[in-house]
Short mmCIF file of C-alpha atoms and ligand atoms in Angstrom, two decimals:
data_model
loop_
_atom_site.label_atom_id
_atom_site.label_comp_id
_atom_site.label_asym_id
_atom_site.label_seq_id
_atom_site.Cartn_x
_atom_site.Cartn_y
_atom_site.Cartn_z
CA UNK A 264 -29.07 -82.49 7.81
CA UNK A 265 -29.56 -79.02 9.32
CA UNK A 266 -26.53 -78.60 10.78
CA UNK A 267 -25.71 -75.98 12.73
CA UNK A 268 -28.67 -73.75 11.50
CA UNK A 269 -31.90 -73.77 13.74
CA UNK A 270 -34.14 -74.50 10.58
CA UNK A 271 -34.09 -75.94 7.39
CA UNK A 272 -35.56 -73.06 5.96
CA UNK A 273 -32.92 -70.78 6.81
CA UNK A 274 -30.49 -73.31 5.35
CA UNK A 275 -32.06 -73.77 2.33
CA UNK A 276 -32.59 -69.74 1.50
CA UNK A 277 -28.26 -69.42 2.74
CA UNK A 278 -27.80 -72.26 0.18
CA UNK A 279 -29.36 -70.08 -2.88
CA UNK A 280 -25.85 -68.65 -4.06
CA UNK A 281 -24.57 -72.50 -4.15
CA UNK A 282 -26.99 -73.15 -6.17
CA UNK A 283 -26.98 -70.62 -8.73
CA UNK A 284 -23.67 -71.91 -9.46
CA UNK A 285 -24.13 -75.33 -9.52
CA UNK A 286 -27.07 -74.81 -11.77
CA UNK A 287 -24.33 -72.80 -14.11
CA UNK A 288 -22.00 -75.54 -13.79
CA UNK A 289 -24.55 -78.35 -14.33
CA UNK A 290 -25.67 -76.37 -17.75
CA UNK A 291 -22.12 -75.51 -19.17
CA UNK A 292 -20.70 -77.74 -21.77
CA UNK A 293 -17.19 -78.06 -22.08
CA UNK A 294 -16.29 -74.88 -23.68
CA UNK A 295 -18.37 -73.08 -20.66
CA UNK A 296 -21.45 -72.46 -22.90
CA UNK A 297 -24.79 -72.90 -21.52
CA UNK A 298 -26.52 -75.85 -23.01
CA UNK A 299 -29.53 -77.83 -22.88
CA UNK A 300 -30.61 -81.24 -24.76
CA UNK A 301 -30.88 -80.80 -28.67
CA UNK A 302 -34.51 -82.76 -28.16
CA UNK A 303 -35.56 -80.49 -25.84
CA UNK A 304 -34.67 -77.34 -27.62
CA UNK A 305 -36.03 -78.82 -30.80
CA UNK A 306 -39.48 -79.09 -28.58
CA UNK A 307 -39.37 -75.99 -27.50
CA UNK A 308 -38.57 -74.18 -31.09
CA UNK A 309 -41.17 -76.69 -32.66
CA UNK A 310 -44.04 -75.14 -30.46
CA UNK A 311 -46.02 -71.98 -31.46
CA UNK A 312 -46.71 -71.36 -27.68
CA UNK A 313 -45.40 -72.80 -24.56
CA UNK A 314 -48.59 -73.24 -21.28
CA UNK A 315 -46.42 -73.21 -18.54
CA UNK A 316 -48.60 -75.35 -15.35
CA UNK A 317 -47.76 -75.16 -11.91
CA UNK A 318 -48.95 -74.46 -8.18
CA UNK A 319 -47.97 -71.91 -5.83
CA UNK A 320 -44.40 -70.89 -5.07
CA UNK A 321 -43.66 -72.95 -8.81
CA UNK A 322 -46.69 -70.91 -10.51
CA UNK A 323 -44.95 -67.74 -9.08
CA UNK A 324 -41.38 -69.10 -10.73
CA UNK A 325 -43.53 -69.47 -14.28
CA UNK A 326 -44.65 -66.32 -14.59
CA UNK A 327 -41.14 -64.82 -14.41
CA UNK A 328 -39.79 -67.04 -16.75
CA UNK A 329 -43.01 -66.59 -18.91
CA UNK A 330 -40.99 -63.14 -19.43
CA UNK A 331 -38.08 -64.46 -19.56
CA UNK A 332 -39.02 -66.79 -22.44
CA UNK A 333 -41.02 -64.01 -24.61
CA UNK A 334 -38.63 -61.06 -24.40
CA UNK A 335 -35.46 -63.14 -24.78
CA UNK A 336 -36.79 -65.68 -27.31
CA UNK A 337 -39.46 -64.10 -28.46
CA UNK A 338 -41.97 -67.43 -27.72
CA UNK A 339 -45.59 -66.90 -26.70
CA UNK A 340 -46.06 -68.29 -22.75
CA UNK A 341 -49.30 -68.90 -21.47
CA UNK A 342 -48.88 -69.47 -17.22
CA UNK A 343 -51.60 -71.58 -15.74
CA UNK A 344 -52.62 -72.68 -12.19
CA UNK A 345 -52.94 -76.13 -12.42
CA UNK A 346 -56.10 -77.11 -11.07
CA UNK A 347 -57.74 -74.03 -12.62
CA UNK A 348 -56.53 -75.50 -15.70
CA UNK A 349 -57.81 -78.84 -15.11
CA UNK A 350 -60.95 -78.05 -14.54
CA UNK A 351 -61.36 -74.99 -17.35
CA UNK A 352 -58.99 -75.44 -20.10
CA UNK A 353 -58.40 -72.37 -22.49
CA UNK A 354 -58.70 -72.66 -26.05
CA UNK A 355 -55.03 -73.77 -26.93
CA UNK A 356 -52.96 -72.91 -29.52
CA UNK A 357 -51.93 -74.98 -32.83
CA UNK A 358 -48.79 -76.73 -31.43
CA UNK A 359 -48.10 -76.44 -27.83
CA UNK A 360 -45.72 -77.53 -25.71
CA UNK A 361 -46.09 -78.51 -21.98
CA UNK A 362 -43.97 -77.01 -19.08
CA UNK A 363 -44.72 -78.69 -15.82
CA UNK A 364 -42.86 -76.60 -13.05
CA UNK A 365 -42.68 -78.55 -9.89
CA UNK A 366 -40.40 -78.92 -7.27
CA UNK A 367 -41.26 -82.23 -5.61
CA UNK A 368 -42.59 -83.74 -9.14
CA UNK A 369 -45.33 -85.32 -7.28
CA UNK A 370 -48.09 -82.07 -6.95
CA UNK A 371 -51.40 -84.10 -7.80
CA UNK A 372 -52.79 -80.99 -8.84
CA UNK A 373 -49.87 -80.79 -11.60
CA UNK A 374 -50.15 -84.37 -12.70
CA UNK A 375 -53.79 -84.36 -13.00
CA UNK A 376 -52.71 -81.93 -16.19
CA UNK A 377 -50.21 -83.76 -17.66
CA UNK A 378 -52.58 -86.53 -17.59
CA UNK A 379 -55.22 -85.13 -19.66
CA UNK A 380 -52.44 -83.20 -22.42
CA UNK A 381 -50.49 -86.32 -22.82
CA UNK A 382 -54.32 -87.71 -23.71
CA UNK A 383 -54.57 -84.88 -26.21
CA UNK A 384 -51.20 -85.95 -28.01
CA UNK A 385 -49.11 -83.04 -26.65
CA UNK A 386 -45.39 -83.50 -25.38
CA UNK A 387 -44.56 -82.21 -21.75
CA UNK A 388 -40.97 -81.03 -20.48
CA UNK A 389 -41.09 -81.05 -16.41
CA UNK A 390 -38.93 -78.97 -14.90
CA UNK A 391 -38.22 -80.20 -11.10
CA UNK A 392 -35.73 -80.99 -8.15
CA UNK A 393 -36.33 -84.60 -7.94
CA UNK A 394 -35.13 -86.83 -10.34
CA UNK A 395 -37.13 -89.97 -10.99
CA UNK A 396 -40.30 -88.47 -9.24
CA UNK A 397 -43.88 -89.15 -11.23
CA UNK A 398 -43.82 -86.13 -13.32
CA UNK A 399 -40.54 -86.69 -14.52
CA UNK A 400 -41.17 -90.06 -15.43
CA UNK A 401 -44.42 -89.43 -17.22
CA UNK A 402 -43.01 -86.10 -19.12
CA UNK A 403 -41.29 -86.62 -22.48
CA UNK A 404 -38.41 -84.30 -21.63
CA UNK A 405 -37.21 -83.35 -18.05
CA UNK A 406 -34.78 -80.57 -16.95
CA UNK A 407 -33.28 -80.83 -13.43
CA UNK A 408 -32.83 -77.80 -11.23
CA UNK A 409 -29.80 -79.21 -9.14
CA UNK A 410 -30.98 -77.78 -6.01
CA UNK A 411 -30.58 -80.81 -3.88
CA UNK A 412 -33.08 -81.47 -0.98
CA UNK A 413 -35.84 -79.13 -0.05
CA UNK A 414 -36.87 -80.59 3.26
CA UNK A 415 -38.76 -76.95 4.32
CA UNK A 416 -42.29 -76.96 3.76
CA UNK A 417 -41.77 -73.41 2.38
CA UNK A 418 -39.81 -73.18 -1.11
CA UNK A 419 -36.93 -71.27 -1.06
CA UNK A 420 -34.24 -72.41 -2.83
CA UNK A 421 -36.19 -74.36 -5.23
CA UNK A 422 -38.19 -71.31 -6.38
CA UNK A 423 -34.85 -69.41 -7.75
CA UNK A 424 -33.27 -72.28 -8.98
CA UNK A 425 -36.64 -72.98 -11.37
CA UNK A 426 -36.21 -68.97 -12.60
CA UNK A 427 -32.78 -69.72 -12.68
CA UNK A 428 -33.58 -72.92 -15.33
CA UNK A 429 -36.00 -71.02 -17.10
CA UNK A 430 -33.62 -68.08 -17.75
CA UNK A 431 -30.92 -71.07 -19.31
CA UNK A 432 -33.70 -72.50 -21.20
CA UNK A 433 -34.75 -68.79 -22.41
CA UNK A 434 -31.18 -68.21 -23.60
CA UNK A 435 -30.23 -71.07 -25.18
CA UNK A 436 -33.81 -70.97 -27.27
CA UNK A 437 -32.62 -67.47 -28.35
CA UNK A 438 -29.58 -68.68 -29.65
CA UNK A 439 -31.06 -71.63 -31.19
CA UNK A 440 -32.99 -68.97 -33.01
CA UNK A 441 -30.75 -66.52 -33.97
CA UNK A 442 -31.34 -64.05 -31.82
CA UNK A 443 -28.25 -62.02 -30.59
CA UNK A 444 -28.50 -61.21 -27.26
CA UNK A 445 -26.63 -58.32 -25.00
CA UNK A 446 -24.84 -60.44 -21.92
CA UNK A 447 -23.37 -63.54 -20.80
CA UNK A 448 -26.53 -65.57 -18.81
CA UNK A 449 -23.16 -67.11 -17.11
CA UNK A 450 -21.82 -64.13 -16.11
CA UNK A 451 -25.06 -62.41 -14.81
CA UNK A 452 -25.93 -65.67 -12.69
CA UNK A 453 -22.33 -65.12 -11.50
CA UNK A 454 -22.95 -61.82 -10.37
CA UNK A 455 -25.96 -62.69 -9.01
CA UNK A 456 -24.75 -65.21 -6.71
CA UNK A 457 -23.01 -62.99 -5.15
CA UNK A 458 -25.87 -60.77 -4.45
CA UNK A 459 -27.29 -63.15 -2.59
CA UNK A 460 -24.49 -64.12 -0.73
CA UNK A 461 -24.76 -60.37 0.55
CA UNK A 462 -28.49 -60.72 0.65
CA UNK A 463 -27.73 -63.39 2.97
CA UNK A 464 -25.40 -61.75 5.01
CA UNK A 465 -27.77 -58.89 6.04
CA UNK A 466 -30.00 -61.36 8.24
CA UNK A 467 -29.70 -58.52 11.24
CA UNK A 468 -31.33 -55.99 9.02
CA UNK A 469 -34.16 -58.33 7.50
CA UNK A 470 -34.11 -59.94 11.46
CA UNK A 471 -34.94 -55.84 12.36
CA UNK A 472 -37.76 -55.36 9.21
CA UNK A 473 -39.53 -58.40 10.49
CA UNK A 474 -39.82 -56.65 14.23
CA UNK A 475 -40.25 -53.26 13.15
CA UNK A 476 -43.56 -54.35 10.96
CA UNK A 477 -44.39 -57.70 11.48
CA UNK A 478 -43.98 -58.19 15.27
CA UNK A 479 -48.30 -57.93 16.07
CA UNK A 480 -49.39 -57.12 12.64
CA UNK A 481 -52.63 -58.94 11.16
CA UNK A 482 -51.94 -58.39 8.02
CA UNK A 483 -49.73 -57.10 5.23
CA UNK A 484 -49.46 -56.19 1.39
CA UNK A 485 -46.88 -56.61 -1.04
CA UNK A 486 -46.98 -54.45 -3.74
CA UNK A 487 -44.79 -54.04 -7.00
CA UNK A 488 -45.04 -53.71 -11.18
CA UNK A 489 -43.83 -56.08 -14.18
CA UNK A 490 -41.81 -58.50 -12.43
CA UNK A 491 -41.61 -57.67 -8.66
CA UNK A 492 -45.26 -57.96 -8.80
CA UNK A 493 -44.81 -61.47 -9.43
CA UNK A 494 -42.25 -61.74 -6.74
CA UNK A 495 -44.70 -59.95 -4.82
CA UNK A 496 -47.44 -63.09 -4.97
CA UNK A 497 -44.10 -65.26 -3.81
CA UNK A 498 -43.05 -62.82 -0.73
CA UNK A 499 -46.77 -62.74 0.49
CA UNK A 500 -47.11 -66.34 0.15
CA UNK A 501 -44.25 -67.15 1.84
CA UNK A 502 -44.99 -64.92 4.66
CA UNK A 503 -48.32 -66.12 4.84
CA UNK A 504 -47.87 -69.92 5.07
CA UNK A 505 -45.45 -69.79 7.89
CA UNK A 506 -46.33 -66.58 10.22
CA UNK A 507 -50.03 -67.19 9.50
CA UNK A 508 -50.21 -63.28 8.73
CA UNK A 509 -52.84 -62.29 6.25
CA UNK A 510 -50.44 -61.27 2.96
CA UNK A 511 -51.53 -60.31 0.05
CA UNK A 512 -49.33 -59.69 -3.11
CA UNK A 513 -50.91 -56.38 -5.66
CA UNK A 514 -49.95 -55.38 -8.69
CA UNK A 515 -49.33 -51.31 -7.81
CA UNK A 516 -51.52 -50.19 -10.16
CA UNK A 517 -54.94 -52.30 -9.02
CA UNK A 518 -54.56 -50.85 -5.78
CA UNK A 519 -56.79 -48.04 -5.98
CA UNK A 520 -59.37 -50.52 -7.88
CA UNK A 521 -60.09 -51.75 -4.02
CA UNK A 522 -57.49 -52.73 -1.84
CA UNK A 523 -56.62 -49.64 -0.95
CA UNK A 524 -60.01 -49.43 1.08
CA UNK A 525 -58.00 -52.25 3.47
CA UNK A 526 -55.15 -49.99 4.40
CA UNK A 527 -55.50 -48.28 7.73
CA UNK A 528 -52.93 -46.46 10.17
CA UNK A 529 -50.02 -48.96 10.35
CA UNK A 530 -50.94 -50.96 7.73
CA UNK A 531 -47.23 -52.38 6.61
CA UNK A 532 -47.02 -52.13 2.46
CA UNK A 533 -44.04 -53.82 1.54
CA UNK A 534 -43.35 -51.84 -1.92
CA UNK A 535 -40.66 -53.50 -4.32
CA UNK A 536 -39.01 -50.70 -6.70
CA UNK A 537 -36.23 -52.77 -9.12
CA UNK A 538 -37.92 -52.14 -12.24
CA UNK A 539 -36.88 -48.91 -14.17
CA UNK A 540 -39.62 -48.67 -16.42
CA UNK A 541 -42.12 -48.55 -13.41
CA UNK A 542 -40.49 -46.83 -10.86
CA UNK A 543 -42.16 -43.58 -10.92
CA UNK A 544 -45.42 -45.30 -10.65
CA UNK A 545 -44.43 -47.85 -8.23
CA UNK A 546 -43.37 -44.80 -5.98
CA UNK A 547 -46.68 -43.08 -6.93
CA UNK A 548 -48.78 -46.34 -5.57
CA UNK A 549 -46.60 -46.02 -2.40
CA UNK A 550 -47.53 -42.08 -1.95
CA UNK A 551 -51.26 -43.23 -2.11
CA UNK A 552 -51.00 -45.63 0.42
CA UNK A 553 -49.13 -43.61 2.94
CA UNK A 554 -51.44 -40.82 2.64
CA UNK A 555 -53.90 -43.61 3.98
CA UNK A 556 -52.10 -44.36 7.12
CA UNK A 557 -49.90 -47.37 5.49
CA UNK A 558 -46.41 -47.94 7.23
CA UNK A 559 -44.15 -48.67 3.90
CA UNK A 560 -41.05 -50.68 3.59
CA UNK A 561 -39.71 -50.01 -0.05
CA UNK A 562 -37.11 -52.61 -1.12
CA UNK A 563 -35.21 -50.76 -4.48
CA UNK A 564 -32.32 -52.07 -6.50
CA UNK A 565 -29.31 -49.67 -6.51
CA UNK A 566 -29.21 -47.36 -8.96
CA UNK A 567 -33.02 -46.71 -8.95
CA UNK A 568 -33.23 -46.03 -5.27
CA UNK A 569 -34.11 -42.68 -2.92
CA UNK A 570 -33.91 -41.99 0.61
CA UNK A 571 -37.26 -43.36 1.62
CA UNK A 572 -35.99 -47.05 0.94
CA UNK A 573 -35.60 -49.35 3.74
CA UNK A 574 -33.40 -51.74 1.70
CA UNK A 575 -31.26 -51.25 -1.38
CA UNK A 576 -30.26 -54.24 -3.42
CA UNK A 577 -26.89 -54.37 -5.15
CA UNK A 578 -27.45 -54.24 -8.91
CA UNK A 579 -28.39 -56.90 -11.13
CA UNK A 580 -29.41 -57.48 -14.60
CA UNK A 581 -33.17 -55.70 -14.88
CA UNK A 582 -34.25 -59.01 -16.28
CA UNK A 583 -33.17 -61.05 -13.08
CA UNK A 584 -34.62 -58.93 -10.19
CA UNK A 585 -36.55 -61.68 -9.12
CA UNK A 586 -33.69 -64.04 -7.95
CA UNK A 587 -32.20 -61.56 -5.39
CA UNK A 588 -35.28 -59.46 -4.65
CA UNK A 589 -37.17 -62.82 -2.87
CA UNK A 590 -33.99 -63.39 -1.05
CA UNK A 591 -34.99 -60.38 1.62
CA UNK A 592 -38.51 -61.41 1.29
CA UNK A 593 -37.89 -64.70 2.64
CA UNK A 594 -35.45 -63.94 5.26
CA UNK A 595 -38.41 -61.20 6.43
CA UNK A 596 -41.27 -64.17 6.38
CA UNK A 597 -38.64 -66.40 8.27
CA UNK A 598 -37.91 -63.61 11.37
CA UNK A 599 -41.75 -62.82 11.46
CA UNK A 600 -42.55 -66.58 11.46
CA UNK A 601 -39.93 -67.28 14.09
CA UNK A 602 -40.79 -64.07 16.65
CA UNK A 603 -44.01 -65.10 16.51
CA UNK A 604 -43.33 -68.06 17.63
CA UNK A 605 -44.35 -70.33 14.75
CA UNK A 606 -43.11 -73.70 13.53
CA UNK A 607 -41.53 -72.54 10.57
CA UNK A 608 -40.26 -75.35 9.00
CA UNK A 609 -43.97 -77.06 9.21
CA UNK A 610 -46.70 -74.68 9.17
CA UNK A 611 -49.58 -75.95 10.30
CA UNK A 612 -52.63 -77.40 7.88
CA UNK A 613 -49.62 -77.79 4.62
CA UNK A 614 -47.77 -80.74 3.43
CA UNK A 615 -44.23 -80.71 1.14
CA UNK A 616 -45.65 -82.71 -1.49
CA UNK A 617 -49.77 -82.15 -2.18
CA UNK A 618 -50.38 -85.49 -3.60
CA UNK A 619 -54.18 -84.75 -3.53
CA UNK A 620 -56.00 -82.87 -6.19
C1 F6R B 840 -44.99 -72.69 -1.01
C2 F6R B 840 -44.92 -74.03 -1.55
C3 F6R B 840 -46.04 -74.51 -2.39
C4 F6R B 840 -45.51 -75.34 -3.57
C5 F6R B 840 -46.66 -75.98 -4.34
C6 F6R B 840 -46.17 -76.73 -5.56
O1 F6R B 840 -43.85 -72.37 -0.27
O2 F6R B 840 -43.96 -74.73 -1.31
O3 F6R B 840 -46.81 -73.47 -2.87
O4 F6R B 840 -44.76 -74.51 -4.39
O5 F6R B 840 -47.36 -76.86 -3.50
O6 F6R B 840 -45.28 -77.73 -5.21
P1 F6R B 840 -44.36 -78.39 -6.28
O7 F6R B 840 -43.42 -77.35 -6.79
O8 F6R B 840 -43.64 -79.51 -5.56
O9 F6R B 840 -45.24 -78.89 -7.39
#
């Protein structure tokens, strides 16, 4: 039920910070440790590479954790799109393991995969909201992301709950293998609940982005580095499927390889800046654009912003950006969707569950 809220979209992205801690919750054992299933773990630490397969918004969740998994654990990730996999398998490694990512558990696409690497012998974990659904069922291991209902065509909720799973799984591996690391996961999902409770709070100001740049726009690029270009693909996508905008998502750095011959006066360049490492260059990739007529909306993370930025985030671990830095992303695609007078909850042409390949 939607409640008092107009759409479930909107619901779903307010119900994020719930969800982060249920997902802690769900994962603690009793002495508040994360955990996950000895078999599973075993899998994982038995594999000398993991392919991550997925579609869309759950594609854009793997490649986040891919980093997640090889910095923290140290365990070669390969992310592929499902049906390019399918069709054009790469050369695989030795001992893989399988990691379906999929919200529904139904994606055709997805299962079309699984199909043909439970053929080959290889063992699958899916990772997905719906208990019971086909994937889950014909995967060896599953891990639940406790997100309850996603009844939005556009993934919200589900999409940070999977980085959220992947970021457990990426810890407790680590541990499993010795390696020491520098925070609590617990704690830093704490914190970064309530991030997005004051993501979610600033609805006026993302309500006031959305008109400012969005309002009679054709189209619009998202551009970031490392990480928040990934959550880059996932802010261009969502704004894409339900304001029927032409988004794009760049990494900075390819821009001058040819996009930057699309940007024109008012072009709006929504430029994410939470990565340390890259924010000179990020910043650099923003000065090119503007020079070319591009009307720039810089979201930063505190600590790392300057007085350009049209939105700081409160600080969160560097590792995590992507759970609070879609949150503003999604509340923009929702305001453009809605003042332009689109049915956001079920954009035209798209289904919840692609059950066709
Ligand atoms: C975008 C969206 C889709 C799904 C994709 C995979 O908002 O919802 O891109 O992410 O169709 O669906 P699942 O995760 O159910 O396999």
């Amino acid at each position: 039920e939607k409640g008092t809220y107009p759409h479930y979209m909107l619901k779903e992205i307010d119900e994020q910070p719930f969800v982060m801690r249920r997902i802690i919750q769900k994962y603690q054992d009793a002495s508040g440790a994360l955990t996950i299933d000895k078999d599973i773990v075993n899998a994982v630490l038995e594999a000398d590479r993991l392919y991550i397969i997925a579609c869309g918004t759950s594609y854009h969740a793997g490649l986040v954790g891919k980093q997640l998994l090889e910095k923290w654990a140290n365990i070669p990730v390969e992310v592929h799109i499902a049906s390019e996999f399918s069709y054009n398998m790469p050369l695989l490694s030795k001992k893989p393991l399988f990691i379906y990512i999929s919200q529904s558990g139904e994606t055709a696409d997805s299962r079309a995969v699984l199909v043909q690497t439970k053929k080959l012998g290889y063992k699958a974990l899916t990772i997905t909201n719906v208990p019971g659904s086909t994937l889950s069922r014909e995967a060896d291991y599953t891990l639940l992301l406790h997100a309850g209902p996603e009844i939005a065509v556009a993934s919200t909720k589900a999409y940070t709950a999977q980085i959220a799973v992947l970021a457990i799984l990426a810890t407790v591996a680590a541990k499993a293998k010795g390696i020491a690391l520098d925070f609590s996961l617990v704690k830093e999902l704490g914190i970064i609940a309530n991030v997005m409770e004051m993501l979610c709070d600033a609805k006026e100001e993302m309500e006031q982005i959305a008109r400012e740049y969005l309002e009679t726009t054709r189209n619009c690029f998202f551009i970031g580095r490392a990480s928040d270009f990934y959550v880059g693909l996932e802010g261009a996508l969502k704004l894409k499927e339900i304001s029927y905008i032409q988004a794009e998502g760049f990494a900075g750095g390819e821009l001058k390889h040819g996009t930057i011959a699309l940007i024109e006066e008012g072009t709006p360049v929504v430029a994410l800046a939470t990565q340390e490492h890259v924010n000179l260059s990020i910043r650099g990739n923003v000065k090119e654009v503007v020079a070319r007529g591009a009307n720039p909306c810089i979201i930063s993370m505190r600590g790392l912003e300057t007085d350009e930025d049209r939105y700081v985030i409160p600080a969160v671990h560097p590792m995590l950006t992507p759970l609070v830095a879609v949150v503003p992303l999604q509340l923009i695609a929702y305001y453009a969707a809605l003042h332009r007078g689109c049915d956001v909850d079920k954009p035209r042409n798209l289904a919840k569950s692609v059950t066709v390949e």
